[in-house]
mmCIF file of C-alpha atoms in Angstrom:
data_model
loop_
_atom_site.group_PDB
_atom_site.id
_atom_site.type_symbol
_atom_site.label_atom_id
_atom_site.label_comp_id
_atom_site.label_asym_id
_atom_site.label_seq_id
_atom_site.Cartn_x
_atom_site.Cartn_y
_atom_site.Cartn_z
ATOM 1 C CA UNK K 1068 -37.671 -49.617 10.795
ATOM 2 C CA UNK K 1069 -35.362 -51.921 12.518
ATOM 3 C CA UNK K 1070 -34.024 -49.395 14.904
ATOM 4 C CA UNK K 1071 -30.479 -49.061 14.220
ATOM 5 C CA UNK K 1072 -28.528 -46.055 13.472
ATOM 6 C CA UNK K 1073 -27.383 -44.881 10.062
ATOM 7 C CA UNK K 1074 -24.232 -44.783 9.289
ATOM 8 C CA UNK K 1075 -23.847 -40.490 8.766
ATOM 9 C CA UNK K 1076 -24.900 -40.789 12.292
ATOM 10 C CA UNK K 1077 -21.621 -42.638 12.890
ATOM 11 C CA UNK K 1078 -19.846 -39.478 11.564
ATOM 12 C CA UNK K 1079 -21.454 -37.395 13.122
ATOM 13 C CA UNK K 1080 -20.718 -38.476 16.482
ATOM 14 C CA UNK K 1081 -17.154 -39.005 16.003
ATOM 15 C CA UNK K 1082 -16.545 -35.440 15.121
ATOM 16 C CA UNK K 1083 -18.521 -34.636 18.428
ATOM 17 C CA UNK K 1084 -15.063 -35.988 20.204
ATOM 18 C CA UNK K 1085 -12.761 -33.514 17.824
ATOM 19 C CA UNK K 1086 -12.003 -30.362 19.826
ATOM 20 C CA UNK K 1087 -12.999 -27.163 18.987
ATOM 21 C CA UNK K 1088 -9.187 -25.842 18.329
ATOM 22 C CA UNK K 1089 -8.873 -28.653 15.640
ATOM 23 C CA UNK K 1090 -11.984 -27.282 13.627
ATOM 24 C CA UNK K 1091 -11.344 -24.192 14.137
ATOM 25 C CA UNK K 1092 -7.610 -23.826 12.259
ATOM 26 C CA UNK K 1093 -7.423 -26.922 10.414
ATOM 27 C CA UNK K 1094 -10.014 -29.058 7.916
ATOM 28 C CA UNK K 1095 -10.680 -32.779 7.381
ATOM 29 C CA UNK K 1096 -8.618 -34.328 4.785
ATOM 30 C CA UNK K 1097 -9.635 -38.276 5.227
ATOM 31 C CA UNK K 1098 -11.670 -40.462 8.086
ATOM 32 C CA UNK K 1099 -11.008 -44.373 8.223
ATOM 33 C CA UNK K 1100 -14.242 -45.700 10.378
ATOM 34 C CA UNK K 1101 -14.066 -49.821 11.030
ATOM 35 C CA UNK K 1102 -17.750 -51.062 12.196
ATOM 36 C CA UNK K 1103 -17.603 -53.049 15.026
ATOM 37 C CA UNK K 1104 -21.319 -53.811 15.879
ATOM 38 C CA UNK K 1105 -24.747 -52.446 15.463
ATOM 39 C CA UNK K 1106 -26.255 -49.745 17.700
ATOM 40 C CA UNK K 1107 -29.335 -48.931 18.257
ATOM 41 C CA UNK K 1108 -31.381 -45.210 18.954
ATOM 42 C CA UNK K 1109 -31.713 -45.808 22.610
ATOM 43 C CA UNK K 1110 -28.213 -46.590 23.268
ATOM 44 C CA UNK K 1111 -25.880 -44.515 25.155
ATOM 45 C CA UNK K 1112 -22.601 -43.708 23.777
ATOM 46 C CA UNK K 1113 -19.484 -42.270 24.576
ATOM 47 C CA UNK K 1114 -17.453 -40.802 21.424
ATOM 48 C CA UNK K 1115 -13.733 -40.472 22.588
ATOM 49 C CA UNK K 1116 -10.515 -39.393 20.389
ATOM 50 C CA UNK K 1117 -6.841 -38.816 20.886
ATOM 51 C CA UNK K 1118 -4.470 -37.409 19.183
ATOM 52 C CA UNK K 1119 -1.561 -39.463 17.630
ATOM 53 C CA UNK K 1120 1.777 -38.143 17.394
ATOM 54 C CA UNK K 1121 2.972 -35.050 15.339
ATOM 55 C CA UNK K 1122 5.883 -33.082 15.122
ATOM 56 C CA UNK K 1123 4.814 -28.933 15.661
ATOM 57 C CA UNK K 1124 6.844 -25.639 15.709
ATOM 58 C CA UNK K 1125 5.920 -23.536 18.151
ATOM 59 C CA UNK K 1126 6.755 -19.702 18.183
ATOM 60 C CA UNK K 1127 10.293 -20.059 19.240
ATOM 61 C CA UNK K 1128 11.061 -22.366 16.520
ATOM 62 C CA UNK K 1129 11.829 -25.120 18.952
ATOM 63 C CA UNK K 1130 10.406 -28.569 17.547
ATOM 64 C CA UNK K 1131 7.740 -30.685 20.054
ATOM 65 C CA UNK K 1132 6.838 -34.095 20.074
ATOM 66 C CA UNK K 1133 3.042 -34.313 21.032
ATOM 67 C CA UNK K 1134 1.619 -37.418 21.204
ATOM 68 C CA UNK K 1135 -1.519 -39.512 22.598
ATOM 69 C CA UNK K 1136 -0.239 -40.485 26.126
ATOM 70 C CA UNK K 1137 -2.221 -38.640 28.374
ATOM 71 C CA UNK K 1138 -3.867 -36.392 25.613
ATOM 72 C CA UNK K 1139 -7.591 -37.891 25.926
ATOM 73 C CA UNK K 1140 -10.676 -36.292 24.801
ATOM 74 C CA UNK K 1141 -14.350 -36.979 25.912
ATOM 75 C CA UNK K 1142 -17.372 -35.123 24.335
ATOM 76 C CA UNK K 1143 -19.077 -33.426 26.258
ATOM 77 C CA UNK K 1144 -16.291 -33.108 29.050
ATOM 78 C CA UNK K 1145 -14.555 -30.241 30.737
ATOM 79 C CA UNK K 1146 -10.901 -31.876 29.715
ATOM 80 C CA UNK K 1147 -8.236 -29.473 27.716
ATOM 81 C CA UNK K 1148 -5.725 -30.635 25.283
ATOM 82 C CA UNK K 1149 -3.048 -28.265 25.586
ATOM 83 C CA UNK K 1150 -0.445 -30.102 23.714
ATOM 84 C CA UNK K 1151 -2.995 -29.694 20.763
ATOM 85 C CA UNK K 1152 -3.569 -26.247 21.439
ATOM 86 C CA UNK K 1153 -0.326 -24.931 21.691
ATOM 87 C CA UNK K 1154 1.082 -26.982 18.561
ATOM 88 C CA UNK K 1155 0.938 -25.729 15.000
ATOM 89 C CA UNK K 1156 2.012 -28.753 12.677
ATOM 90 C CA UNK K 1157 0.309 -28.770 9.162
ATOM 91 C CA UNK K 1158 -1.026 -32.277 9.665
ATOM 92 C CA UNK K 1159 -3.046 -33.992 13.078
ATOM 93 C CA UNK K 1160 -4.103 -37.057 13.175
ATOM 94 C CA UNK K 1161 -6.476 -38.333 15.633
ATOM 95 C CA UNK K 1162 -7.700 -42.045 16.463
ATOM 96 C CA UNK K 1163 -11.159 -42.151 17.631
ATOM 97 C CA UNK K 1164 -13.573 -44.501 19.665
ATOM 98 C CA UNK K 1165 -17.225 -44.968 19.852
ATOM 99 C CA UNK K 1166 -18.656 -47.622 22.708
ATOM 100 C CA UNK K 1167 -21.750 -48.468 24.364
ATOM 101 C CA UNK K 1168 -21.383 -46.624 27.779
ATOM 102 C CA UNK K 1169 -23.355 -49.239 29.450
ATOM 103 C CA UNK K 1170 -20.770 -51.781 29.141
ATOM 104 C CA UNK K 1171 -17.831 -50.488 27.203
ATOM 105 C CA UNK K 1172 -18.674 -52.575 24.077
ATOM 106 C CA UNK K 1173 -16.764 -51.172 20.935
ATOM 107 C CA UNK K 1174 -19.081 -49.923 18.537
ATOM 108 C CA UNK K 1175 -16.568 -48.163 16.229
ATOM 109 C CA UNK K 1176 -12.666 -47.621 15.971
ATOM 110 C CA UNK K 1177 -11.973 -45.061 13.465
ATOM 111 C CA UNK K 1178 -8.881 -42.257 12.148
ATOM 112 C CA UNK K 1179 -9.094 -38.865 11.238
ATOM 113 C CA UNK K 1180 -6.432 -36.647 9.737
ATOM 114 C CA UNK K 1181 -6.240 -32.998 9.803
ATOM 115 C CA UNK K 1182 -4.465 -30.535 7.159
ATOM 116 C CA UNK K 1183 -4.070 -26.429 8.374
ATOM 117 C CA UNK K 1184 -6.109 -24.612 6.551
ATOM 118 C CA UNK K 1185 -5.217 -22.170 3.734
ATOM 119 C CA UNK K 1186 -5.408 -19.098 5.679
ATOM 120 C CA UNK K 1187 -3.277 -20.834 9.330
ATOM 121 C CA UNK K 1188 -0.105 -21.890 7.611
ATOM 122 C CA UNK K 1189 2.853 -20.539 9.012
ATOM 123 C CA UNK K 1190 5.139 -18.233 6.825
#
């Protein structure tokens, strides 16, 4: 009626930001979301996430430190996270952003975090 967007839509375009690599070897184990302001259906968003730190083990056994400095995702965009990629930890988290593109206004500021699933964990 009034125009603005429900809040599943919310979800929904936060996980637009996740990369494909995180769905495809690990599931969601908890989301945080804090509301910022309304939105409405004609607005134009960008949905952003990065990862935070984690500890991985890569093949060699040697430990890596990955964390969000220069590991930013847009939807939609051609960018690669290799650090996320290449690292195997049994937890990710991600922090995640959802603004108006028009003007940058925060809409949302939310957390994800990732567990491996059943069938990826490491031996």
């Amino acid at each position: 009626m009034n125009q603005h967007v429900n809040n599943v839509k919310y979800v929904g375009w936060v996980m637009e930001s996740v990369p494909v690599v995180v769905f495809e070897n690990y599931e969601l184990s908890s989301m945080t979301l804090k509301y910022r302001r309304q939105c409405s259906q004609s607005d134009a968003l960008q949905s952003m996430c990065s990862p935070t730190s984690c500890t991985a083990k890569l093949e060699k056994e040697a430990e890596v430190e990955v964390n969000g400095a220069g590991c930013s995702y847009i939807a939609g965009s051609q960018t690669s996270i290799p650090d996320v990629a290449k690292c195997v930890p049994p937890h990710l988290q991600f922090t995640h952003l959802l603004r108006l593109q028009v003007d940058g206004a925060e809409i949302l500021q939310g957390k994800t975090q990732w567990r491996l699933k059943k069938s990826k964990h490491l031996h």
